[in-house]
Amino acid sequence: MAFFVPSHSRPRTPVTSNVDTMTTSASLPSEGAIPADGTVTDRLVEANGEYAEAFTDPGMDARPVLRVAVVACMDARLDLHKALGLQLGDCHTIRNAGGVVTDDVIRSLTISQRALGTRSVVLIHHTTCGLESLTEEFRHELELEVGQRPSWAVEGFRDVDQDVRQSIEKVRTSPFLLHTDDIRGFVFDVKTGRLREITPA
């Protein structure tokens, strides 16, 4: 897989990675998936128009009904609401590459708890995650390509169970969170759809 990052100061060179596990059957658009005279974004905007035609204000408060925040990977194979039996308004969903607990995830969880009343945190990683094959060398390659070192870490890992344990510990020990007694971590199996709970360290 090759990643291209725009650069105005030098010719573009692909940053290569062996993250084959990130490719899914949904990665390549099927025939007719993209309008012949438009883009994927055009298709999404058109779909929103149809959605809005039948939309009615649910009259919900911004506070999640179940008072839970879910932190998960951004992988397109994870349909969190269906997998967890959630309805609109039930939870806060915070997603990023790998579902890792970064400073920005702590920021979101802090706001979720202190301003919007959540009490529980559910952390979800998954099998065959692309971050299991990506290392900090990716940042070095980007720096060589664009002439600037990314300020963020890749947060790659090799042992998904251990990374879930580390994520649990980061949330439990954060001084900014009010509620750390109900924090649980899981690995979602993309082949079976089942969650496997990870015992904290």
Short mmCIF file of C-alpha atoms in Angstrom, two decimals:
data_model
loop_
_atom_site.label_atom_id
_atom_site.label_comp_id
_atom_site.label_asym_id
_atom_site.label_seq_id
_atom_site.Cartn_x
_atom_site.Cartn_y
_atom_site.Cartn_z
CA MET A 1 0.00 0.00 0.00
CA ALA A 2 1.36 3.44 -0.83
CA PHE A 3 0.42 6.67 0.93
CA PHE A 4 0.80 10.02 -0.85
CA VAL A 5 1.16 13.19 1.17
CA PRO A 6 0.93 16.52 -0.68
CA SER A 7 4.14 18.51 -0.80
CA HIS A 8 4.65 21.84 -2.53
CA SER A 9 8.40 21.95 -1.96
CA ARG A 10 9.49 18.77 -3.69
CA PRO A 11 8.24 16.04 -6.02
CA ARG A 12 5.88 13.59 -4.39
CA THR A 13 7.35 10.26 -3.43
CA PRO A 14 5.14 7.51 -2.11
CA VAL A 15 5.51 6.54 1.53
CA THR A 16 5.18 2.79 1.43
CA SER A 17 3.76 0.54 4.09
CA ASN A 18 3.01 -3.15 4.34
CA VAL A 19 -0.36 -2.61 5.98
CA ASP A 20 -2.17 -5.13 3.80
CA THR A 21 -4.48 -5.98 6.68
CA MET A 22 -6.18 -2.61 6.38
CA THR A 23 -7.59 -3.52 2.97
CA THR A 24 -11.13 -4.87 3.05
CA SER A 25 -13.64 -5.89 0.43
CA ALA A 26 -15.18 -2.46 0.90
CA SER A 27 -11.94 -0.70 0.04
CA LEU A 28 -12.56 -0.70 -3.68
CA PRO A 29 -15.80 0.86 -4.90
CA SER A 30 -18.13 -1.44 -6.81
CA GLU A 31 -19.55 -0.57 -10.20
CA GLY A 32 -22.07 2.21 -9.79
CA ALA A 33 -20.89 3.08 -6.26
CA ILE A 34 -19.53 6.44 -7.45
CA PRO A 35 -21.68 8.64 -9.71
CA ALA A 36 -20.24 8.82 -13.21
CA ASP A 37 -20.48 12.61 -13.17
CA GLY A 38 -19.47 13.22 -9.56
CA THR A 39 -17.44 12.18 -6.53
CA VAL A 40 -18.03 10.02 -3.49
CA THR A 41 -18.78 13.21 -1.55
CA ASP A 42 -21.43 14.14 -4.11
CA ARG A 43 -23.03 10.76 -3.51
CA LEU A 44 -23.03 11.34 0.25
CA VAL A 45 -24.58 14.79 -0.11
CA GLU A 46 -27.28 13.35 -2.36
CA ALA A 47 -28.00 10.63 0.18
CA ASN A 48 -28.26 13.28 2.89
CA GLY A 49 -30.88 15.10 0.87
CA GLU A 50 -33.01 11.95 0.80
CA TYR A 51 -32.40 11.40 4.52
CA ALA A 52 -33.39 14.98 5.36
CA GLU A 53 -36.66 14.65 3.45
CA ALA A 54 -37.89 12.09 5.96
CA PHE A 55 -36.03 13.48 8.97
CA THR A 56 -37.87 14.55 12.09
CA ASP A 57 -36.28 16.15 15.12
CA PRO A 58 -35.93 13.37 17.72
CA GLY A 59 -36.06 15.97 20.47
CA MET A 60 -33.14 14.45 22.33
CA ASP A 61 -30.88 16.02 24.87
CA ALA A 62 -27.15 16.07 24.04
CA ARG A 63 -26.43 13.82 27.03
CA PRO A 64 -26.12 10.14 26.08
CA VAL A 65 -29.07 8.13 27.41
CA LEU A 66 -26.91 5.23 28.63
CA ARG A 67 -24.24 7.56 30.01
CA VAL A 68 -21.47 5.61 28.27
CA ALA A 69 -18.62 6.59 25.96
CA VAL A 70 -17.23 4.06 23.48
CA VAL A 71 -13.66 4.41 22.19
CA ALA A 72 -13.01 2.31 19.09
CA CYS A 73 -10.98 1.97 15.93
CA MET A 74 -12.10 3.83 12.82
CA ASP A 75 -11.99 0.59 10.76
CA ALA A 76 -14.91 0.53 8.34
CA ARG A 77 -15.76 -3.06 9.27
CA LEU A 78 -16.92 -2.04 12.76
CA ASP A 79 -20.61 -1.12 12.86
CA LEU A 80 -20.59 -0.19 16.52
CA HIS A 81 -24.25 0.65 16.96
CA LYS A 82 -25.39 -2.67 15.52
CA ALA A 83 -22.64 -4.66 17.24
CA LEU A 84 -23.53 -3.23 20.66
CA GLY A 85 -27.29 -2.94 20.24
CA LEU A 86 -27.17 0.85 20.51
CA GLN A 87 -29.74 3.35 19.33
CA LEU A 88 -29.38 6.99 18.33
CA GLY A 89 -28.66 9.04 21.44
CA ASP A 90 -27.46 6.14 23.57
CA CYS A 91 -23.73 6.86 23.70
CA HIS A 92 -20.76 8.97 22.74
CA THR A 93 -18.60 7.31 20.09
CA ILE A 94 -14.94 8.33 19.85
CA ARG A 95 -13.01 6.74 16.98
CA ASN A 96 -9.47 6.95 15.65
CA ALA A 97 -6.88 4.76 13.95
CA GLY A 98 -6.45 1.76 16.25
CA GLY A 99 -8.88 3.00 18.89
CA VAL A 100 -5.88 4.00 20.97
CA VAL A 101 -6.15 6.32 23.96
CA THR A 102 -4.37 9.48 22.87
CA ASP A 103 -4.39 12.91 24.50
CA ASP A 104 -7.27 13.87 22.23
CA VAL A 105 -9.27 10.82 23.33
CA ILE A 106 -8.72 11.86 26.94
CA ARG A 107 -9.90 15.36 25.97
CA SER A 108 -13.10 13.93 24.48
CA LEU A 109 -13.70 11.61 27.43
CA THR A 110 -13.17 14.47 29.88
CA ILE A 111 -15.76 16.60 28.09
CA SER A 112 -18.05 13.57 27.82
CA GLN A 113 -17.94 12.99 31.57
CA ARG A 114 -17.66 16.47 33.01
CA ALA A 115 -19.97 18.33 30.64
CA LEU A 116 -22.32 15.65 29.35
CA GLY A 117 -22.74 13.21 32.21
CA THR A 118 -21.26 9.91 31.02
CA ARG A 119 -20.07 7.45 33.65
CA SER A 120 -18.83 4.33 31.83
CA VAL A 121 -16.08 3.84 29.24
CA VAL A 122 -15.91 0.94 26.79
CA LEU A 123 -12.67 0.46 24.82
CA ILE A 124 -12.79 -1.62 21.63
CA HIS A 125 -9.87 -2.79 19.50
CA HIS A 126 -10.30 -5.46 16.82
CA THR A 127 -8.62 -8.35 15.06
CA THR A 128 -6.44 -7.79 11.95
CA CYS A 129 -5.97 -4.11 12.76
CA GLY A 130 -3.72 -2.18 10.41
CA LEU A 131 -1.79 -0.67 13.30
CA GLU A 132 -0.40 -4.11 14.10
CA SER A 133 1.79 -3.74 11.01
CA LEU A 134 2.55 -0.02 11.16
CA THR A 135 5.53 1.32 13.12
CA GLU A 136 7.02 4.69 13.97
CA GLU A 137 9.15 4.25 10.83
CA PHE A 138 6.05 5.55 9.05
CA ARG A 139 6.64 8.96 10.67
CA HIS A 140 10.26 8.91 9.58
CA GLU A 141 9.25 8.17 5.99
CA LEU A 142 6.75 11.02 6.08
CA GLU A 143 9.42 13.38 7.39
CA LEU A 144 11.75 12.43 4.55
CA GLU A 145 8.99 12.98 2.03
CA VAL A 146 7.51 16.29 3.17
CA GLY A 147 10.39 17.78 5.15
CA GLN A 148 8.47 18.00 8.40
CA ARG A 149 8.17 15.51 11.25
CA PRO A 150 4.58 14.70 12.24
CA SER A 151 3.71 15.93 15.72
CA TRP A 152 1.66 12.81 16.37
CA ALA A 153 2.76 9.27 17.11
CA VAL A 154 1.62 6.36 14.97
CA GLU A 155 0.67 4.38 18.12
CA GLY A 156 1.23 1.06 16.37
CA PHE A 157 1.21 -2.18 18.36
CA ARG A 158 1.93 -5.88 17.92
CA ASP A 159 -0.17 -7.40 20.69
CA VAL A 160 -3.78 -6.22 20.53
CA ASP A 161 -4.65 -7.61 23.99
CA GLN A 162 -1.75 -5.77 25.59
CA ASP A 163 -2.68 -2.55 23.83
CA VAL A 164 -6.21 -2.80 25.21
CA ARG A 165 -4.74 -3.26 28.70
CA GLN A 166 -2.56 -0.21 28.18
CA SER A 167 -5.58 1.78 27.03
CA ILE A 168 -7.56 0.75 30.11
CA GLU A 169 -4.69 1.87 32.33
CA LYS A 170 -4.39 5.24 30.56
CA VAL A 171 -8.07 5.95 31.16
CA ARG A 172 -8.01 4.71 34.75
CA THR A 173 -5.05 6.87 35.70
CA SER A 174 -6.08 10.07 33.94
CA PRO A 175 -6.39 12.89 36.49
CA PHE A 176 -9.00 14.63 34.32
CA LEU A 177 -11.67 11.95 34.43
CA LEU A 178 -14.26 11.89 37.20
CA HIS A 179 -15.44 8.31 36.78
CA THR A 180 -12.93 5.49 36.38
CA ASP A 181 -14.64 2.60 38.19
CA ASP A 182 -16.46 1.24 35.12
CA ILE A 183 -13.85 0.98 32.38
CA ARG A 184 -13.77 -2.21 30.33
CA GLY A 185 -11.82 -3.25 27.25
CA PHE A 186 -12.59 -5.66 24.43
CA VAL A 187 -11.30 -7.05 21.14
CA PHE A 188 -13.90 -7.29 18.37
CA ASP A 189 -13.47 -10.25 16.03
CA VAL A 190 -14.12 -8.99 12.51
CA LYS A 191 -14.82 -12.55 11.30
CA THR A 192 -17.40 -13.53 13.93
CA GLY A 193 -18.69 -10.18 15.17
CA ARG A 194 -18.10 -11.19 18.77
CA LEU A 195 -16.46 -9.18 21.55
CA ARG A 196 -13.77 -10.79 23.70
CA GLU A 197 -13.20 -9.05 27.01
CA ILE A 198 -9.64 -8.28 28.05
CA THR A 199 -8.65 -8.64 31.70
CA PRO A 200 -6.89 -5.48 32.94
CA ALA A 201 -3.24 -5.71 33.97
#
